[in-house]
Short mmCIF file of C-alpha atoms and ligand atoms in Angstrom, two decimals:
data_model
loop_
_atom_site.label_atom_id
_atom_site.label_comp_id
_atom_site.label_asym_id
_atom_site.label_seq_id
_atom_site.Cartn_x
_atom_site.Cartn_y
_atom_site.Cartn_z
CA MET E 1 -56.24 42.24 -46.17
CA LYS E 2 -54.72 44.07 -49.19
CA LYS E 3 -51.62 42.63 -50.85
CA ILE E 4 -48.88 45.25 -51.17
CA LEU E 5 -45.51 44.91 -52.87
CA LEU E 6 -42.74 46.88 -51.13
CA LEU E 7 -39.95 47.68 -53.57
CA GLN E 8 -36.55 48.69 -52.19
CA THR E 9 -34.31 50.93 -54.29
CA GLY E 10 -31.95 52.42 -51.65
CA GLY E 11 -31.55 55.94 -50.23
CA THR E 12 -31.00 57.25 -46.71
CA ILE E 13 -33.89 55.22 -45.32
CA ALA E 14 -31.80 52.12 -45.88
CA MET E 15 -28.41 53.49 -44.87
CA GLN E 16 -26.40 52.56 -41.81
CA LEU E 17 -24.57 55.45 -40.29
CA GLU E 18 -22.30 53.45 -38.01
CA SER E 19 -18.64 53.04 -38.92
CA GLY E 20 -18.06 56.61 -40.00
CA GLY E 21 -20.25 57.02 -43.05
CA PRO E 22 -23.40 56.02 -44.84
CA GLU E 23 -23.27 52.52 -46.22
CA LEU E 24 -26.00 50.82 -48.15
CA ASP E 25 -26.75 47.30 -47.01
CA SER E 26 -29.93 45.73 -48.34
CA GLU E 27 -29.85 42.58 -46.22
CA SER E 28 -29.59 44.28 -42.83
CA TRP E 29 -32.20 46.80 -43.91
CA ASN E 30 -34.74 44.08 -44.66
CA GLU E 31 -34.04 42.51 -41.28
CA LEU E 32 -34.53 45.87 -39.59
CA LEU E 33 -37.85 46.35 -41.37
CA HIS E 34 -39.25 43.08 -40.11
CA ASN E 35 -37.91 43.42 -36.57
CA GLU E 36 -38.59 47.12 -35.99
CA ILE E 37 -42.00 47.66 -37.55
CA PRO E 38 -43.99 44.48 -36.88
CA GLU E 39 -47.24 46.51 -37.04
CA LEU E 40 -46.87 46.82 -40.82
CA SER E 41 -48.28 43.30 -41.01
CA GLN E 42 -51.49 44.58 -39.38
CA ILE E 43 -52.00 47.07 -42.21
CA ALA E 44 -51.36 44.91 -45.24
CA HIS E 45 -49.99 41.61 -46.42
CA LEU E 46 -46.50 42.78 -47.44
CA THR E 47 -44.09 41.20 -49.87
CA THR E 48 -40.66 42.83 -50.27
CA GLU E 49 -38.38 42.89 -53.29
CA ASN E 50 -35.05 44.62 -53.90
CA VAL E 51 -35.10 46.22 -57.35
CA PHE E 52 -31.75 48.02 -57.02
CA PHE E 53 -29.82 49.59 -54.20
CA GLU E 54 -28.49 53.08 -54.91
CA ASP E 55 -28.05 56.52 -53.47
CA SER E 56 -30.68 58.23 -55.62
CA SER E 57 -28.08 60.59 -57.13
CA ASP E 58 -27.02 57.54 -59.15
CA VAL E 59 -30.52 56.71 -60.33
CA ASN E 60 -31.17 57.39 -64.02
CA HIS E 61 -33.60 56.37 -66.75
CA THR E 62 -32.32 52.80 -66.82
CA HIS E 63 -33.48 52.48 -63.17
CA TRP E 64 -36.83 54.11 -64.00
CA LYS E 65 -37.32 51.46 -66.67
CA LEU E 66 -36.44 48.63 -64.32
CA LEU E 67 -38.81 49.95 -61.68
CA ALA E 68 -41.69 50.49 -64.13
CA GLU E 69 -41.22 47.00 -65.54
CA THR E 70 -41.11 45.47 -62.05
CA ILE E 71 -44.45 47.12 -61.26
CA GLN E 72 -45.90 45.98 -64.58
CA LYS E 73 -44.70 42.40 -64.02
CA ASN E 74 -46.34 42.24 -60.58
CA TYR E 75 -49.34 44.41 -61.40
CA GLN E 76 -52.03 41.72 -61.44
CA ASN E 77 -50.85 40.06 -58.24
CA PHE E 78 -50.90 43.07 -55.89
CA ASP E 79 -53.39 45.74 -54.81
CA GLY E 80 -50.78 48.44 -54.45
CA PHE E 81 -47.06 49.26 -54.49
CA VAL E 82 -44.77 51.08 -52.06
CA VAL E 83 -41.36 52.17 -53.32
CA LEU E 84 -38.53 53.07 -50.93
CA HIS E 85 -36.25 55.58 -52.63
CA GLY E 86 -33.64 58.23 -51.82
CA THR E 87 -35.11 61.69 -51.45
CA ASP E 88 -32.60 63.55 -53.64
CA THR E 89 -34.07 62.49 -56.98
CA MET E 90 -37.33 60.94 -55.79
CA ALA E 91 -39.41 63.60 -57.56
CA TYR E 92 -37.66 62.80 -60.87
CA THR E 93 -38.41 59.09 -60.49
CA THR E 94 -42.04 59.66 -59.50
CA SER E 95 -42.51 62.07 -62.41
CA ALA E 96 -40.91 59.61 -64.81
CA LEU E 97 -43.07 56.73 -63.57
CA SER E 98 -46.24 58.81 -63.78
CA PHE E 99 -45.57 59.07 -67.53
CA ALA E 100 -44.26 55.54 -68.05
CA LEU E 101 -47.25 53.94 -66.28
CA GLN E 102 -50.31 55.20 -68.14
CA ASN E 103 -53.87 54.08 -67.22
CA LEU E 104 -52.88 53.36 -63.66
CA GLY E 105 -55.54 51.66 -61.56
CA LYS E 106 -53.56 51.08 -58.35
CA PRO E 107 -51.49 53.17 -55.93
CA VAL E 108 -47.73 53.50 -56.44
CA ILE E 109 -46.58 55.28 -53.28
CA PHE E 110 -42.97 56.40 -52.89
CA THR E 111 -41.39 57.18 -49.57
CA GLY E 112 -37.99 57.54 -47.93
CA SER E 113 -36.59 59.42 -44.99
CA GLN E 114 -34.24 62.20 -43.95
CA VAL E 115 -32.70 60.06 -41.21
CA PRO E 116 -31.83 56.37 -41.61
CA MET E 117 -34.32 53.86 -40.29
CA SER E 118 -31.64 52.47 -37.98
CA ASN E 119 -31.41 55.80 -36.04
CA LEU E 120 -33.52 56.26 -32.94
CA ARG E 121 -35.13 59.58 -33.97
CA SER E 122 -35.81 58.73 -37.57
CA ASP E 123 -38.73 59.81 -39.73
CA ALA E 124 -38.52 56.47 -41.57
CA ARG E 125 -40.97 54.62 -39.39
CA ARG E 126 -43.77 57.20 -39.71
CA ASN E 127 -43.25 57.65 -43.45
CA LEU E 128 -43.25 53.93 -44.08
CA VAL E 129 -46.33 53.17 -41.97
CA ASN E 130 -48.20 56.03 -43.69
CA ALA E 131 -47.07 54.92 -47.16
CA VAL E 132 -48.15 51.33 -46.61
CA GLU E 133 -51.50 52.43 -45.24
CA LEU E 134 -52.09 54.86 -48.13
CA SER E 135 -51.19 52.14 -50.63
CA THR E 136 -54.33 50.29 -49.47
CA PHE E 137 -56.55 53.31 -50.36
CA PRO E 138 -58.17 53.98 -53.76
CA ILE E 139 -55.41 56.32 -54.98
CA PRO E 140 -54.49 55.26 -58.53
CA GLU E 141 -51.52 57.62 -58.77
CA VAL E 142 -47.75 57.69 -58.53
CA ALA E 143 -47.33 59.71 -55.34
CA ILE E 144 -44.86 60.73 -52.63
CA CYS E 145 -45.73 60.12 -48.99
CA PHE E 146 -43.64 62.26 -46.66
CA ASN E 147 -44.16 63.90 -43.27
CA ASP E 148 -47.89 63.08 -43.04
CA HIS E 149 -48.66 64.30 -46.56
CA LEU E 150 -49.25 62.58 -49.85
CA PHE E 151 -48.25 64.58 -52.92
CA ARG E 152 -48.83 63.82 -56.60
CA GLY E 153 -45.46 62.54 -57.84
CA ASN E 154 -45.24 64.73 -60.93
CA ARG E 155 -46.17 67.86 -58.93
CA SER E 156 -43.63 67.32 -56.18
CA THR E 157 -40.22 68.73 -55.49
CA LYS E 158 -37.64 68.34 -52.73
CA MET E 159 -37.71 71.59 -50.72
CA SER E 160 -35.50 70.87 -47.72
CA ILE E 161 -32.22 69.07 -47.18
CA GLY E 162 -32.53 68.65 -43.43
CA ASP E 163 -36.12 69.16 -42.37
CA PHE E 164 -38.54 66.24 -41.99
CA ASP E 165 -40.91 68.32 -44.13
CA ALA E 166 -38.76 67.61 -47.19
CA PHE E 167 -41.33 67.67 -50.02
CA ALA E 168 -44.03 69.95 -51.32
CA SER E 169 -46.18 70.24 -54.42
CA PRO E 170 -46.18 74.02 -54.88
CA ASN E 171 -48.88 74.24 -57.52
CA PHE E 172 -51.19 71.45 -56.44
CA GLU E 173 -52.88 70.60 -53.17
CA PRO E 174 -51.75 67.40 -51.41
CA LEU E 175 -53.57 64.22 -52.42
CA ALA E 176 -53.98 63.28 -48.77
CA GLU E 177 -53.19 64.47 -45.26
CA VAL E 178 -52.57 62.04 -42.47
CA GLY E 179 -53.70 63.09 -39.01
CA LEU E 180 -56.05 61.42 -36.61
CA GLU E 181 -57.84 60.46 -39.78
CA ILE E 182 -56.67 60.23 -43.38
CA LYS E 183 -58.23 63.02 -45.47
CA LEU E 184 -58.26 62.43 -49.22
CA SER E 185 -58.35 65.26 -51.76
CA GLN E 186 -61.19 65.61 -54.29
CA HIS E 187 -58.59 65.81 -57.07
CA ILE E 188 -57.25 62.26 -57.07
CA LEU E 189 -57.13 60.91 -60.62
CA LYS E 190 -59.78 58.42 -61.74
CA LYS E 191 -58.96 54.72 -61.67
CA GLU E 192 -58.15 53.45 -65.16
CA ASN E 193 -58.04 49.94 -66.57
CA ASN E 194 -55.48 48.26 -68.77
CA LEU E 195 -52.14 49.59 -67.58
CA ILE E 196 -49.82 50.67 -70.38
CA CYS E 197 -46.13 50.57 -69.50
CA SER E 198 -43.89 52.66 -71.82
CA PRO E 199 -40.62 53.07 -69.94
CA ILE E 200 -38.41 54.35 -72.78
CA PHE E 201 -36.77 57.70 -72.03
CA ARG E 202 -34.24 59.50 -74.22
CA ASP E 203 -31.50 61.55 -72.66
CA ASP E 204 -30.69 64.04 -75.47
CA LEU E 205 -31.76 66.93 -73.28
CA PHE E 206 -29.90 69.80 -71.64
CA VAL E 207 -30.99 72.04 -68.75
CA LEU E 208 -29.70 75.62 -68.71
CA LYS E 209 -30.19 77.78 -65.64
CA LEU E 210 -30.10 81.54 -66.31
CA HIS E 211 -28.45 84.11 -64.10
CA PRO E 212 -27.89 87.83 -64.68
CA ASN E 213 -24.61 88.17 -66.67
CA LEU E 214 -24.72 84.76 -68.36
CA LYS E 215 -22.41 85.20 -71.35
CA PRO E 216 -24.09 83.87 -74.52
CA SER E 217 -20.64 83.06 -75.95
CA PHE E 218 -20.27 80.32 -73.32
CA LEU E 219 -23.23 78.56 -74.92
CA ASP E 220 -21.34 78.14 -78.20
CA CYS E 221 -19.85 74.91 -76.91
CA LEU E 222 -23.26 73.23 -76.67
CA ASP E 223 -23.60 70.50 -79.27
CA LEU E 224 -26.94 71.52 -80.75
CA ASP E 225 -26.67 68.80 -83.39
CA HIS E 226 -27.22 66.22 -80.68
CA ILE E 227 -29.40 68.05 -78.15
CA LYS E 228 -33.09 67.53 -78.94
CA VAL E 229 -34.57 69.50 -76.04
CA LEU E 230 -33.15 72.48 -74.17
CA VAL E 231 -34.91 73.32 -70.90
CA LEU E 232 -34.25 76.95 -70.04
CA GLU E 233 -34.79 77.78 -66.38
CA ALA E 234 -35.67 81.42 -66.81
CA PHE E 235 -36.72 84.23 -64.45
CA GLY E 236 -40.24 84.81 -63.12
CA SER E 237 -43.00 84.18 -65.63
CA GLY E 238 -40.47 82.98 -68.22
CA ASN E 239 -38.21 85.97 -68.86
CA MET E 240 -34.60 86.36 -69.99
CA PRO E 241 -32.18 89.10 -71.09
CA ILE E 242 -32.92 90.41 -74.58
CA LYS E 243 -30.63 93.47 -74.70
CA GLY E 244 -26.93 94.21 -75.16
CA ASP E 245 -24.14 91.72 -74.45
CA TYR E 246 -26.39 89.31 -72.59
CA ASN E 247 -29.16 89.09 -75.19
CA LEU E 248 -30.19 85.43 -75.45
CA LEU E 249 -32.43 85.72 -78.49
CA PRO E 250 -29.66 84.89 -81.03
CA PHE E 251 -29.07 81.70 -79.02
CA LEU E 252 -32.80 80.85 -79.28
CA ASP E 253 -32.61 81.48 -83.03
CA LYS E 254 -29.71 79.05 -83.21
CA CYS E 255 -31.68 76.42 -81.26
CA ARG E 256 -34.63 76.81 -83.63
CA ASP E 257 -32.35 76.49 -86.68
CA HIS E 258 -30.98 73.22 -85.27
CA GLY E 259 -34.49 71.85 -84.59
CA VAL E 260 -33.98 71.90 -80.82
CA HIS E 261 -37.20 72.20 -78.77
CA VAL E 262 -36.74 75.01 -76.24
CA ILE E 263 -38.89 74.64 -73.12
CA ILE E 264 -39.09 77.53 -70.68
CA THR E 265 -39.44 76.86 -66.95
CA SER E 266 -39.08 79.29 -64.08
CA GLN E 267 -36.73 79.72 -61.14
CA ALA E 268 -39.83 80.56 -59.10
CA ALA E 269 -41.52 77.43 -57.74
CA TYR E 270 -45.03 78.84 -57.39
CA ASP E 271 -47.48 79.68 -60.19
CA SER E 272 -47.16 79.28 -63.89
CA VAL E 273 -44.82 80.33 -66.70
CA THR E 274 -46.78 82.73 -68.95
CA LEU E 275 -44.77 83.68 -72.00
CA ASP E 276 -47.26 86.32 -73.14
CA GLN E 277 -46.81 88.49 -70.06
CA TYR E 278 -43.53 90.32 -70.91
CA SER E 279 -41.71 91.10 -74.12
CA SER E 280 -38.84 88.63 -73.59
CA GLY E 281 -41.31 85.76 -73.13
CA ARG E 282 -43.20 86.88 -76.22
CA GLU E 283 -39.96 87.02 -78.24
CA ALA E 284 -39.07 83.50 -77.07
CA LYS E 285 -42.52 82.25 -77.99
CA ARG E 286 -42.21 83.82 -81.45
CA ARG E 287 -39.07 81.70 -81.86
CA GLY E 288 -41.02 78.54 -81.04
CA ALA E 289 -40.25 78.21 -77.33
CA LEU E 290 -42.72 76.09 -75.36
CA SER E 291 -43.96 77.03 -71.90
CA ALA E 292 -43.70 74.52 -69.06
CA GLY E 293 -46.70 76.28 -67.46
CA PRO E 294 -47.04 75.23 -63.80
CA MET E 295 -44.93 72.08 -64.16
CA THR E 296 -42.02 71.34 -61.85
CA MET E 297 -38.54 71.04 -63.29
CA GLU E 298 -38.70 67.30 -62.52
CA ALA E 299 -41.93 66.84 -64.47
CA THR E 300 -40.69 69.04 -67.33
CA VAL E 301 -37.44 67.11 -67.77
CA THR E 302 -38.94 63.62 -67.49
CA LYS E 303 -41.94 64.45 -69.68
CA ALA E 304 -39.63 65.74 -72.43
CA MET E 305 -37.46 62.62 -72.12
CA PHE E 306 -40.58 60.44 -72.27
CA LEU E 307 -41.98 62.17 -75.36
CA LEU E 308 -38.58 61.91 -77.08
CA GLY E 309 -38.63 58.21 -76.23
CA LEU E 310 -41.99 57.82 -77.95
CA GLY E 311 -40.39 59.17 -81.13
CA PHE E 312 -42.95 61.89 -81.94
CA ASN E 313 -42.39 64.32 -84.78
CA GLU E 314 -41.95 68.01 -83.98
CA GLN E 315 -45.63 68.95 -84.03
CA GLU E 316 -46.76 65.87 -82.08
CA PHE E 317 -44.09 66.57 -79.46
CA ARG E 318 -45.36 70.13 -79.04
CA THR E 319 -49.01 69.07 -78.80
CA LYS E 320 -48.31 66.30 -76.27
CA PHE E 321 -45.99 68.50 -74.23
CA GLU E 322 -48.68 71.16 -73.89
CA ALA E 323 -51.31 68.60 -72.87
CA SER E 324 -51.64 67.04 -69.43
CA LEU E 325 -50.68 63.36 -69.65
CA SER E 326 -50.84 62.35 -65.98
CA GLY E 327 -52.13 65.37 -64.08
CA GLU E 328 -48.79 67.20 -64.28
CA ARG E 329 -50.32 70.45 -65.55
N1 LIG Y 401 -28.54 60.92 -50.85
C1 LIG Y 401 -29.74 60.27 -50.38
C2 LIG Y 401 -30.47 59.73 -51.59
O1 LIG Y 401 -31.15 60.45 -52.25
C3 LIG Y 401 -30.57 61.22 -49.60
C4 LIG Y 401 -31.86 60.66 -49.06
O2 LIG Y 401 -32.28 59.56 -49.30
O3 LIG Y 401 -32.52 61.40 -48.30
O4 LIG Y 401 -30.34 58.56 -51.88
#
C-alpha cells in the first residue's frame, strides 16, 4: 500500500460551525478525520501532519515556503502528498508550489471543501477520498482535486463561492476525472528525478485592475522605486485606454523608466492575452510590457514573485517569464 503524507493547513474543511461562527481547531479536526472516514486507511497508509492552521486569506509566501520545505523534508519517505487548504487562495498556493518544487516525481494533491467536514452534507468527504486516491496515481504534479475533477494547480482558479464545483482550469483540460473509473489526461507532466526546492518568493509586486474611467493621476502614489513587477489586469486580449484623459501609456512609460516589469493579464478567464492584436496592446508591447499569455492571475503573480526571488537580471526575468516552467503556459 502507498505511503501518503496528509498535510493540514486549515480552511473551511477543518472549521467547526457550531457556536455561532467558524473556528479553526486542528485537534478536533484530526479526530474527526479518523472517526468519520475510516475507509481512507483502505486506500493508502496515511500519516498526518499539521503544517499551519489558517484561513487561507492569511496564507502568504512564508507559508508557501514552509509547505514546500515540509514536502522536501519528507519527500524520500512518502509516495505522495495530500494538502488540505482553504479554497480562497488555494490556486495561489498550488501555483507557487508548482514553481518552488521543480523536477517533481510524486503527486502533491491539494483539496478542501465548501462546507466543513463536520457538517452532514459536506463535500469534504468526497474531495478527501478522491484526493487521497489520486495521490497514489502516477501524477507528478501539484494539482487541485475538487468536485470529482483534478486540475493542474498553476492552471486553476476559484470560480464559485458557494457551489461544490468551486474550481476550474479555463485554459487547460482537467488532469483527471473521477467517475465510476478514474480517467487520466494524456497531458500529465513527465515524472522527473532529483527534486529541486526553491521556495524563495519576493513580494515587490503590485496588481492593478483596469476599469473604464480609471484616472491615471491616482497611480501617481504608487512607489515605483520599490515595485519590481506591475501586473496589469487589462481588458480582453490585453487592451487599455490610450486616448484622452484616461490614456495609460504615460504611466507605462514611467514604469519602464523606473525599471518596473509590466505584465499584462486579462479580465477574461478564457483564452490568451495577445498584445499584437490591437493597437493598445502593441503600444504596451513597444514599451516593454510582457504578455501573461494564457496564464491565470494566480500563476502570473506567483511566477513573477518566484523569478524575482531567484534574482534574475532584467533579460533573464523576461526570458524565464515567457517560458513554461511547470506547465503553466
Ligand atoms: N475562507 C476559507 C479559506 O479559504 C474558505 C474555504 O476554505 O473554502 O480558508
